Coordinates of N, CA and C in Angstrom, one line a residue:
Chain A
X11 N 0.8 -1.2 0.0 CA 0.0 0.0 0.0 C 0.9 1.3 0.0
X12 N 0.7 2.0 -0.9 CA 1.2 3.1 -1.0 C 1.1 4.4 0.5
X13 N 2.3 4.8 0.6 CA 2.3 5.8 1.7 C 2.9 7.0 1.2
X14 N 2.6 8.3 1.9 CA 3.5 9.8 1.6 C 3.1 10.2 2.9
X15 N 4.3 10.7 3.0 CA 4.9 11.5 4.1 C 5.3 12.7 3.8
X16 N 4.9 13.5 4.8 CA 4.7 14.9 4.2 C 6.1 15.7 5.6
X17 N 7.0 16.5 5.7 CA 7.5 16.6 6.6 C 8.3 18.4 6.0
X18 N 8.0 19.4 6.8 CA 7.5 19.3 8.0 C 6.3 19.4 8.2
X19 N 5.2 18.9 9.5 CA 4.3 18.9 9.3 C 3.6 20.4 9.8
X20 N 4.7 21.3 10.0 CA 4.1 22.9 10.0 C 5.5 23.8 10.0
X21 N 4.8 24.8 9.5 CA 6.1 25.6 9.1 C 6.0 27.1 9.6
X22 N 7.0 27.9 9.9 CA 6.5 29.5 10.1 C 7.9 29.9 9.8
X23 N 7.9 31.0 8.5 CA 8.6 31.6 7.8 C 8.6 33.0 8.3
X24 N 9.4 33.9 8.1 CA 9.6 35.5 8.2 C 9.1 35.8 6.2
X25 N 8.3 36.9 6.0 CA 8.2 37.3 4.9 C 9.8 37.3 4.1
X26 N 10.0 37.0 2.7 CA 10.8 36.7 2.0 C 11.9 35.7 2.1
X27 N 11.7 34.5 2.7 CA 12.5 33.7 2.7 C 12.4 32.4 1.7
X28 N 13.4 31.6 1.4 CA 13.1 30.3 0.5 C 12.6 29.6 1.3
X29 N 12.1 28.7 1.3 CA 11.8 27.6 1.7 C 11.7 25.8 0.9
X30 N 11.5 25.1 1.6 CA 11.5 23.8 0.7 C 10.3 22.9 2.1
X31 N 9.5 22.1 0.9 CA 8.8 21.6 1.5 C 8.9 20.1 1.1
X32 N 9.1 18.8 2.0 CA 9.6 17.9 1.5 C 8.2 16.6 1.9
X33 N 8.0 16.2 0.7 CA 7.7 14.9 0.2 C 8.1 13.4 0.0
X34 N 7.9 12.6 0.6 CA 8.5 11.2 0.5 C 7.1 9.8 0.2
X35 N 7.5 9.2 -0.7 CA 6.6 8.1 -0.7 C 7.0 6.5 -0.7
X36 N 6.4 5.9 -0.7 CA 7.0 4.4 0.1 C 6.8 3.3 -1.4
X37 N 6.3 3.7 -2.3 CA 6.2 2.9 -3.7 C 6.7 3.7 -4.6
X38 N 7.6 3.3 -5.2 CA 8.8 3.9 -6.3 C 7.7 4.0 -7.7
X39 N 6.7 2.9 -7.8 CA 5.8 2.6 -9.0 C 4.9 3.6 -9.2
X40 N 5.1 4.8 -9.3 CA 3.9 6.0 -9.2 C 4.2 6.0 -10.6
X41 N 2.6 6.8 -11.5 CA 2.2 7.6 -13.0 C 3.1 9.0 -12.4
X42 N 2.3 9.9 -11.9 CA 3.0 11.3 -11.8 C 2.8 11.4 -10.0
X43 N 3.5 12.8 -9.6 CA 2.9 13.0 -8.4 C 2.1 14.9 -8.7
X44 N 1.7 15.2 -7.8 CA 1.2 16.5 -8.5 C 1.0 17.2 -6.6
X45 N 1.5 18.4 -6.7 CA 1.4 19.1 -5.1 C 0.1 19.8 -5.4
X46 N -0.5 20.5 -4.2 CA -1.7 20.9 -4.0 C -1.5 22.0 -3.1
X47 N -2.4 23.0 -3.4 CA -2.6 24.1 -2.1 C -4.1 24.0 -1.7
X48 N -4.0 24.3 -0.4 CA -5.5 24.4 0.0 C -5.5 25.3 1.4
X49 N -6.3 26.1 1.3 CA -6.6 27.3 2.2 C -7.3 26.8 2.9
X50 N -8.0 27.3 4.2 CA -8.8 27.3 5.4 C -10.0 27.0 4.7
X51 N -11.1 26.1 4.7 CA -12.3 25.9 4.4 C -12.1 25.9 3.0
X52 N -11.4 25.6 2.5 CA -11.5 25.6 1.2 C -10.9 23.9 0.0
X53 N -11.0 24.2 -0.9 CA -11.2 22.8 -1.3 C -9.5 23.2 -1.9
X54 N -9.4 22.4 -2.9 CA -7.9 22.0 -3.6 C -7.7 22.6 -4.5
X55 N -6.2 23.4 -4.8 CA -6.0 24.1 -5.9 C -4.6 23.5 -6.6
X56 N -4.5 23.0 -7.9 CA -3.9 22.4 -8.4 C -2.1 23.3 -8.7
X57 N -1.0 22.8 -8.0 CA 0.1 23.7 -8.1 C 0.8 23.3 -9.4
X58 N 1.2 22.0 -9.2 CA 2.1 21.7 -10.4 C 1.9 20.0 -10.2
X59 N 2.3 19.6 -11.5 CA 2.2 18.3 -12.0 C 3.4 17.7 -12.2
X60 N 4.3 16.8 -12.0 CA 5.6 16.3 -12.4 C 5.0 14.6 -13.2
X61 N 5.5 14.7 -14.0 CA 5.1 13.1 -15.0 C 6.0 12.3 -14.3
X62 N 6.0 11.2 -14.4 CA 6.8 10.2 -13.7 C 8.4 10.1 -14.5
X63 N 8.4 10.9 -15.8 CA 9.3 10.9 -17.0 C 10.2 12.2 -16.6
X64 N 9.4 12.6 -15.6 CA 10.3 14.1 -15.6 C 10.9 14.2 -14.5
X65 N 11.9 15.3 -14.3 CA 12.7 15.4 -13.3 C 12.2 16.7 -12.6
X66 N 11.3 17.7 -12.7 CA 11.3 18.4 -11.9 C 10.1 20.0 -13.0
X67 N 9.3 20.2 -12.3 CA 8.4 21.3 -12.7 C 8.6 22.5 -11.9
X68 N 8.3 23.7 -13.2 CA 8.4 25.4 -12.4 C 7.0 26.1 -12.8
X69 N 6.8 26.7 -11.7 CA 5.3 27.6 -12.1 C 5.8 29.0 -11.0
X70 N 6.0 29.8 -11.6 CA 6.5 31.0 -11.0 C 7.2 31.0 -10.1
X71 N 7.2 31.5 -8.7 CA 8.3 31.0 -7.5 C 8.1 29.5 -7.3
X72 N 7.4 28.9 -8.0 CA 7.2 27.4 -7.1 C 8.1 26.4 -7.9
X73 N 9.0 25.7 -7.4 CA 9.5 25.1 -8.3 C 9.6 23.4 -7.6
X74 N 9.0 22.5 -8.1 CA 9.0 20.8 -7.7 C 10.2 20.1 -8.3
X75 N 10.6 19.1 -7.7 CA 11.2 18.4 -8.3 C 10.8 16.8 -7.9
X76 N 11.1 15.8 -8.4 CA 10.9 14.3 -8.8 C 12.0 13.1 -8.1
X77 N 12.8 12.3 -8.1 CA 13.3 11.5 -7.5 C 13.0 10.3 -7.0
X78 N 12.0 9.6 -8.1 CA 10.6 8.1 -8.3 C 12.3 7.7 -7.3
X79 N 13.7 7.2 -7.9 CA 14.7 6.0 -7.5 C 14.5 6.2 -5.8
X80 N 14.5 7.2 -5.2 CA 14.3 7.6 -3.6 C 13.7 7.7 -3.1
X81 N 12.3 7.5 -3.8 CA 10.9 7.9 -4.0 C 10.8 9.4 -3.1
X82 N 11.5 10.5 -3.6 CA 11.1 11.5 -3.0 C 10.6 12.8 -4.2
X83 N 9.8 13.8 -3.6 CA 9.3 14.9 -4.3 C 10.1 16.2 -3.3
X84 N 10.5 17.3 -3.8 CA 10.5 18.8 -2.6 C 9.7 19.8 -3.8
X85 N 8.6 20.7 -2.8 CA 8.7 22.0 -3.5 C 9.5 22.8 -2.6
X86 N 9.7 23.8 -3.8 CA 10.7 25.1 -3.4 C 9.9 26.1 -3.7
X87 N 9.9 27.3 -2.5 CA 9.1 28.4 -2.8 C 10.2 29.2 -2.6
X88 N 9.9 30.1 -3.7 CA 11.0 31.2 -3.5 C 10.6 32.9 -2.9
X89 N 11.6 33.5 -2.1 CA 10.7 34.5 -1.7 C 9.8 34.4 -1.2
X90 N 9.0 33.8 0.0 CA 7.8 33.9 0.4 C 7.1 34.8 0.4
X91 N 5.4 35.2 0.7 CA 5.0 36.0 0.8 C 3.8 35.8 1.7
X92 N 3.3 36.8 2.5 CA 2.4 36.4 3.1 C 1.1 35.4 2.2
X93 N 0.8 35.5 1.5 CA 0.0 35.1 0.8 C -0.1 33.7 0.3
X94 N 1.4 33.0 0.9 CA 2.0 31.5 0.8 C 1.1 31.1 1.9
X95 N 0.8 31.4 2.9 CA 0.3 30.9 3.7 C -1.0 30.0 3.5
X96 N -0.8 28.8 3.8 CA -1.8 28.0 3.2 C -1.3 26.2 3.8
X97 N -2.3 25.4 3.4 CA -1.9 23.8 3.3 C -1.4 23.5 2.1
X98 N 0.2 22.7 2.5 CA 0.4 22.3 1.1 C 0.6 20.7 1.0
X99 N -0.3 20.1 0.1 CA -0.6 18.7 -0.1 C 0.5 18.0 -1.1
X100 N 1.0 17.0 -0.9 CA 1.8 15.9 -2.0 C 0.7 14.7 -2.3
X101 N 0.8 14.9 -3.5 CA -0.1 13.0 -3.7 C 0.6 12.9 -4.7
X102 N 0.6 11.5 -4.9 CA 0.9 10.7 -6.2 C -0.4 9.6 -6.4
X103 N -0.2 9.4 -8.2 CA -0.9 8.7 -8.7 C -0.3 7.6 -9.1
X104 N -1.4 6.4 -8.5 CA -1.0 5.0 -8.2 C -1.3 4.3 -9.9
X105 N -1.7 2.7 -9.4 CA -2.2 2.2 -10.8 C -3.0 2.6 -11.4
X106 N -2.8 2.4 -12.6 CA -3.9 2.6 -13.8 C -4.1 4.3 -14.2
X107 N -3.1 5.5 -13.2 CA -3.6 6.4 -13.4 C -4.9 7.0 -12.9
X108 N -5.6 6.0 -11.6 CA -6.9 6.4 -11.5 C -7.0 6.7 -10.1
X109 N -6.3 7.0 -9.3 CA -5.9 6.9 -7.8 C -5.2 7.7 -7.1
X110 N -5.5 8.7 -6.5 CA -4.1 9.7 -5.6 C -4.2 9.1 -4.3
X111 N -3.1 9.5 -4.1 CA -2.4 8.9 -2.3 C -2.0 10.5 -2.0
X112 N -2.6 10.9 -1.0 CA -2.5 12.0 -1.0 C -1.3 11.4 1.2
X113 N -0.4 12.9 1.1 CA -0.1 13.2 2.1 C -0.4 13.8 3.3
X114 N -0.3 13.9 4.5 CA -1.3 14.5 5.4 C -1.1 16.1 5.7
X115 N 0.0 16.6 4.1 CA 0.0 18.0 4.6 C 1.3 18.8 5.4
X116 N 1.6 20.0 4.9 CA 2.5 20.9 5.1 C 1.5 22.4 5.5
X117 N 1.4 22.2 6.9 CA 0.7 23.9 6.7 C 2.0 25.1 7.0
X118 N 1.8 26.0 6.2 CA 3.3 27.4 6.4 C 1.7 28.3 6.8
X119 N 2.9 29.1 7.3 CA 2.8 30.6 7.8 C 3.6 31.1 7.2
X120 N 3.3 32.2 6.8 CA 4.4 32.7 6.1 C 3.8 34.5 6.7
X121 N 4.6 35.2 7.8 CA 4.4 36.3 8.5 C 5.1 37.7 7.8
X122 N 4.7 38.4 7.9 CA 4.7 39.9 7.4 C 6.4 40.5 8.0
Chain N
X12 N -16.9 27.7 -17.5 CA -16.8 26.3 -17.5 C -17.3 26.4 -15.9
X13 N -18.0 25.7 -15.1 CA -18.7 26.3 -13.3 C -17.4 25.2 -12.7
X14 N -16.6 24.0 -13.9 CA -15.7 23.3 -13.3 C -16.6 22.0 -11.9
X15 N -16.2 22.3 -11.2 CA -16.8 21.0 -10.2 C -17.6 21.5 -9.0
X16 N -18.9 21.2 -9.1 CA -19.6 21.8 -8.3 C -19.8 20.6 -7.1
X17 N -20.4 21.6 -5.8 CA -20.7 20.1 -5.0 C -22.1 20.7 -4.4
X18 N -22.8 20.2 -4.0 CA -24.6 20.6 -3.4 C -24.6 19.4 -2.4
X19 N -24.9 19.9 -0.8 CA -24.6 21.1 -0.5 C -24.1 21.8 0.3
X20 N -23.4 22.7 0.7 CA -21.9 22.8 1.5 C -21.9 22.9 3.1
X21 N -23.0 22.6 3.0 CA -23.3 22.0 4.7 C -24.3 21.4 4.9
X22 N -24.0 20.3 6.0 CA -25.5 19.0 6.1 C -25.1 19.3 7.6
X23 N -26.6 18.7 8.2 CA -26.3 17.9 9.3 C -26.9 16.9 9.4
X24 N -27.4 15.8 10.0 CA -27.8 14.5 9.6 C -28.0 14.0 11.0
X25 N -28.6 13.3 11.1 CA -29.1 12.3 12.5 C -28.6 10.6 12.0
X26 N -28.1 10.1 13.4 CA -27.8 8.8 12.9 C -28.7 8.1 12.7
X27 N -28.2 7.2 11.5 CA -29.2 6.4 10.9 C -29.9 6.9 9.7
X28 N -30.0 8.3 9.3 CA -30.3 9.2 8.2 C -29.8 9.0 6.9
X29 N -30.3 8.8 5.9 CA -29.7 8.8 4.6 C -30.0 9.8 3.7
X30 N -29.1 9.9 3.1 CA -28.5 11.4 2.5 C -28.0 11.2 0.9
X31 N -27.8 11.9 0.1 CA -27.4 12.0 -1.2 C -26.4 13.4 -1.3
X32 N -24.9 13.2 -1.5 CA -24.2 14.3 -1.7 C -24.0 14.1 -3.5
X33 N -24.0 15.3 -4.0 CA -24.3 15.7 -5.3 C -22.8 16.2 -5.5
X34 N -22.5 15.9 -6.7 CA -21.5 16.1 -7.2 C -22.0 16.3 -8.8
X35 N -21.3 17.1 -9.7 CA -21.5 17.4 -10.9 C -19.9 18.3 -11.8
X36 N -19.4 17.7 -12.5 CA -18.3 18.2 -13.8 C -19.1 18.6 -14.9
X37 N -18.5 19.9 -15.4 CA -19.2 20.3 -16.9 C -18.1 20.6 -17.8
X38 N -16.4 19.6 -17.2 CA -15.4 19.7 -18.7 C -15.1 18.5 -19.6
X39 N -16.6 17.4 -19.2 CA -16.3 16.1 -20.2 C -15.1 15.2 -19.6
X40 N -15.0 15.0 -18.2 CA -14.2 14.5 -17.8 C -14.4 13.0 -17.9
X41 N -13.3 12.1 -17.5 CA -13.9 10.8 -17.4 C -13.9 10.1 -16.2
X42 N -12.7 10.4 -15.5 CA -12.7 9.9 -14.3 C -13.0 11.3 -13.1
X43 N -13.7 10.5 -12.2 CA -14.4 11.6 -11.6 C -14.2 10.5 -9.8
X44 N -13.7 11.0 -8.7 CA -13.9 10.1 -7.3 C -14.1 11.2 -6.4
X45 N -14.2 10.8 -4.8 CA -15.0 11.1 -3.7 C -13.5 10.9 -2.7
X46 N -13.4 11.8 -2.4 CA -12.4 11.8 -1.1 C -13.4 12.2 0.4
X47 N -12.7 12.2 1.9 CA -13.1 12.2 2.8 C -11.9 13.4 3.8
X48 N -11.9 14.3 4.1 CA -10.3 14.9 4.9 C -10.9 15.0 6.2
X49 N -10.1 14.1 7.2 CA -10.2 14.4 8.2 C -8.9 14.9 9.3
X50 N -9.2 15.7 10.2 CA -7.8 15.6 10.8 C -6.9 15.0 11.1
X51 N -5.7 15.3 10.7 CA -4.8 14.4 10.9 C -4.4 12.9 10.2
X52 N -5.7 12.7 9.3 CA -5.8 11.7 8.5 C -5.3 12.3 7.1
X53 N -5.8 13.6 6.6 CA -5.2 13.8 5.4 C -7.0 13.4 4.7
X54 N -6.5 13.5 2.9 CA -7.3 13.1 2.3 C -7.3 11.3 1.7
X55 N -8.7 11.1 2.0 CA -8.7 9.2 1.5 C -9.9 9.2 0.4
X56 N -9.4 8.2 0.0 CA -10.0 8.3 -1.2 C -11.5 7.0 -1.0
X57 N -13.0 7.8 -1.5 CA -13.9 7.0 -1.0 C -14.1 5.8 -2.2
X58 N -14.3 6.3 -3.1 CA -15.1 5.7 -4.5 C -14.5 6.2 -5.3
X59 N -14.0 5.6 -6.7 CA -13.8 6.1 -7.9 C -14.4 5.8 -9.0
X60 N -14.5 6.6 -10.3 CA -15.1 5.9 -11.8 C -14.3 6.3 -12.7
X61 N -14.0 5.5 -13.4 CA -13.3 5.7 -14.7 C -13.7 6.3 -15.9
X62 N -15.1 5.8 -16.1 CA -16.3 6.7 -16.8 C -17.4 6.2 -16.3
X63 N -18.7 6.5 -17.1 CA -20.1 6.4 -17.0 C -20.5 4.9 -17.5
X64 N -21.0 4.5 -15.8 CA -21.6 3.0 -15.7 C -20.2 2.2 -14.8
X65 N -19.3 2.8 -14.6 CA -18.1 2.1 -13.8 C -17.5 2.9 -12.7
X66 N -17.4 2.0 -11.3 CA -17.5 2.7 -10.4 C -16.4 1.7 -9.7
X67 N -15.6 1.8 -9.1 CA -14.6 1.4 -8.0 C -14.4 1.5 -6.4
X68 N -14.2 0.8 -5.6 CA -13.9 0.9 -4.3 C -12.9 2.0 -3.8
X69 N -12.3 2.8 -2.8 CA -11.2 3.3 -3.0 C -10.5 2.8 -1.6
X70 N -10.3 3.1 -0.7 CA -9.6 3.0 0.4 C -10.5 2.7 1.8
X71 N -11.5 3.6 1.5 CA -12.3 3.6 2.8 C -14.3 3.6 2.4
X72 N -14.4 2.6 1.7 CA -15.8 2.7 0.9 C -17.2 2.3 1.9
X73 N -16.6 1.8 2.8 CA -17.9 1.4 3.9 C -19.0 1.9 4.2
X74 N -20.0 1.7 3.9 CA -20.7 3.3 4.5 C -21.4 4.0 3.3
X75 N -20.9 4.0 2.2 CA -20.9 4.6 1.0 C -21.0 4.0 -0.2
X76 N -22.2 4.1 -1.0 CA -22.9 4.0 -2.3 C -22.4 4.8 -3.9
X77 N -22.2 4.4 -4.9 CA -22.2 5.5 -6.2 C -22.6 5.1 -7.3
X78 N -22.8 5.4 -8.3 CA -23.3 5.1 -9.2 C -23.0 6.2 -10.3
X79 N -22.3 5.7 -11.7 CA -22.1 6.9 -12.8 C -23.3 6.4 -13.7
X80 N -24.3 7.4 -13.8 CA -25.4 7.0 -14.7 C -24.7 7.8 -15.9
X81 N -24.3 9.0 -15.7 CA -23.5 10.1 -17.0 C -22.3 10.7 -16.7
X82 N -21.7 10.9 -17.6 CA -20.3 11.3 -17.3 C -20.2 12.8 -16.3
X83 N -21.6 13.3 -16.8 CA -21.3 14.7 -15.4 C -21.2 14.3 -14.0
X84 N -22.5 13.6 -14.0 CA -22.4 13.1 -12.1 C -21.9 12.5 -11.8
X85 N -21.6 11.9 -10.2 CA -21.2 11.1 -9.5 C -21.9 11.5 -8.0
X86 N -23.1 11.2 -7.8 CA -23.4 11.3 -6.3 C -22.9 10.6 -5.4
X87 N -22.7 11.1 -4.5 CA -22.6 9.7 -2.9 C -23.5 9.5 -2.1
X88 N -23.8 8.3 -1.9 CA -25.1 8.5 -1.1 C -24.7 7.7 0.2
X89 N -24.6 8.1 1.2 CA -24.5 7.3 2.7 C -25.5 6.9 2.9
X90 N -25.7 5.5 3.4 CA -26.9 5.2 3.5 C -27.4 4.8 4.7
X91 N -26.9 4.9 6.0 CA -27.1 5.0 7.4 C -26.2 5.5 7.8
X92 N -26.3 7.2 8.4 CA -25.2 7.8 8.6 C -24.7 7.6 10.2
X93 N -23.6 7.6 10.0 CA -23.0 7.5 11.7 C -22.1 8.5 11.9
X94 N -21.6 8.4 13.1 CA -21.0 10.0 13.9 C -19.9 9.8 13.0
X95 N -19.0 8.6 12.7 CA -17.5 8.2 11.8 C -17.4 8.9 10.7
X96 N -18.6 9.1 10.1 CA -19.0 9.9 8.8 C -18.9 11.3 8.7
X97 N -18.8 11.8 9.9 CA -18.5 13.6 10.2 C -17.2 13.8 9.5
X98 N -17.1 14.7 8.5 CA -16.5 14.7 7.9 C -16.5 16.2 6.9
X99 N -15.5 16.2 5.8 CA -15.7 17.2 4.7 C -15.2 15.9 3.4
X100 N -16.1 16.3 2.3 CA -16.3 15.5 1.6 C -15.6 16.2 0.9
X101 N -14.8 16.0 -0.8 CA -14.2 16.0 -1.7 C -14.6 15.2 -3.2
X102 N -15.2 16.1 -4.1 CA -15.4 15.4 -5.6 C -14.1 16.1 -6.4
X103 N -13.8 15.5 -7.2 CA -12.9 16.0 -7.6 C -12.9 14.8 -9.3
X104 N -12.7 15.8 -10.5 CA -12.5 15.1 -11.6 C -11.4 15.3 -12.5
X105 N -10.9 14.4 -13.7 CA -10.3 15.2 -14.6 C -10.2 14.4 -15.6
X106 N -9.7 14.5 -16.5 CA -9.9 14.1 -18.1 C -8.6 12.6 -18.1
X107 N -8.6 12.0 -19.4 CA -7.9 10.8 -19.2 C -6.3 10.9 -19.7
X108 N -6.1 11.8 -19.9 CA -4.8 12.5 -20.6 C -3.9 12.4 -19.1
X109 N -2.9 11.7 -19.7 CA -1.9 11.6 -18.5 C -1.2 12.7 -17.6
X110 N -1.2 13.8 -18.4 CA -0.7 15.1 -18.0 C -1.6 16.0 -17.0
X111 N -2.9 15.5 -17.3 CA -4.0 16.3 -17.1 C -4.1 16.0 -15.0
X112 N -4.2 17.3 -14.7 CA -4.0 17.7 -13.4 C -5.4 16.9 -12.6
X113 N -5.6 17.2 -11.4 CA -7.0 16.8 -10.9 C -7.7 18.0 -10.2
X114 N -9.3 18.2 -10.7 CA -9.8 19.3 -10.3 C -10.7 19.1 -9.3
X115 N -10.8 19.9 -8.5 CA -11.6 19.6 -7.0 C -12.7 20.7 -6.5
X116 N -13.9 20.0 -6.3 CA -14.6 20.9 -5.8 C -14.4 21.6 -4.3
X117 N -15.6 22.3 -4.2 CA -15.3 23.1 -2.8 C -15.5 22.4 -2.1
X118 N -16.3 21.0 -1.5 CA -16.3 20.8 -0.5 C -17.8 20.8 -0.1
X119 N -18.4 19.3 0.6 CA -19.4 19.5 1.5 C -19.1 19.0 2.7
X120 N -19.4 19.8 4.2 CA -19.2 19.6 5.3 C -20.6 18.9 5.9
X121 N -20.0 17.7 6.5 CA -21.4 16.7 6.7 C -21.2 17.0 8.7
X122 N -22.1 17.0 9.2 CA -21.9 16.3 10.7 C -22.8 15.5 10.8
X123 N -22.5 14.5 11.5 CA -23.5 13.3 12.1 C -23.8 13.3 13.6
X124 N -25.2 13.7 14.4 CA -24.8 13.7 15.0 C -25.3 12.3 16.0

């Protein structure tokens, strides 16, 4: 059975600093993994996608990277901003493509 | 595109009550499932479908009913609710294209009480 581990499991940043949020999963056999943000009462907002073929995705300050042989993922946020503040989710997709294993979550603070 | 809707974003329920949570995609998706987030548990995955008329178990299905009559829906229906079931529910769909991300609705908040 597939597992992710999400570490740390909370964070508090000073405004503008890097950070790295680290992901680990226990089945090397993943399709892609794909991180998630999700705010207070709110549902899931899709950050970035990595294919199981790739080594690492950028979407503005957010930058993922891949590592299936160690089974690990990190995002990097660059510059924080208050506005990072949020839950941030790892899953990967299992067989067939039809399945996320989601992790139990990274919440930041990210303070003024 | 209204993307993934859910109806409706707060229940309360008595035990033993049965309920229908609504779920609806309007981008032609195929696979479409039902998560559960509880604290500290993270998100689990209830039910999934691949498309319309095929429906799957996921991790934690006990408790819980589905059925794809059409590629938009996917309801859940609990069908004797218990206090275990207090929860925030998750629909979430997306297309069959490998690359293709997964889209999620807001969310219905059930309590049992």
């Amino acid at each position: 059975k597939q597992e992710v581990t999400q570490i740390p499991a909370a964070l508090s940043v000073p405004e503008g600093e890097n950070l790295v949020l680290n992901c680990s999963f226990t089945d090397s056999a993943i399709y892609n993994l794909q991180w998630f943000r999700q705010d207070p009462g709110k549902g899931l907002t899709s950050l970035l996608l990595i294919q199981s073929s790739q080594r690492e995705q950028t979407s503005g300050r957010l930058n993922a990277s891949l590592d299936k042989s160690s089974g690990r993922s990190t995002l990097y946020i660059a510059a924080s901003q208050p506005g990072d503040s949020a839950t941030y989710l790892c899953a990967v997709w299992g067989s067939g493509y039809s399945t996320l294993t989601f992790g139990k979550g990274t919440m930041l603070l990210v303070s003024p | 595109n209204a993307g993934v809707t859910q109806t409706p974003k707060f229940q309360v329920l008595k035990t033993g009550q049965s309920m229908t949570l609504q779920c609806a995609q309007d981008m032609n998706h195929e696979y479409m499932s039902w998560y559960r987030q509880d604290p500290g548990m993270g998100l689990r995955l209830i039910h999934y479908s691949v498309g319309a008329g095929i429906t799957d178990q996921g991790e934690v299905p006990n408790g819980y009913n589905v059925s794809r009559s059409t590629t938009e829906d996917f309801p859940l229906r609990l069908l004797s609710a218990a206090p275990s079931q207090t929860s925030v529910y998750f629909c979430a769909s997306r297309s069959g294209a490998v690359a293709d991300t997964q889209y999620f609705g807001p969310g219905t908040r059930l309590t049992v009480l």
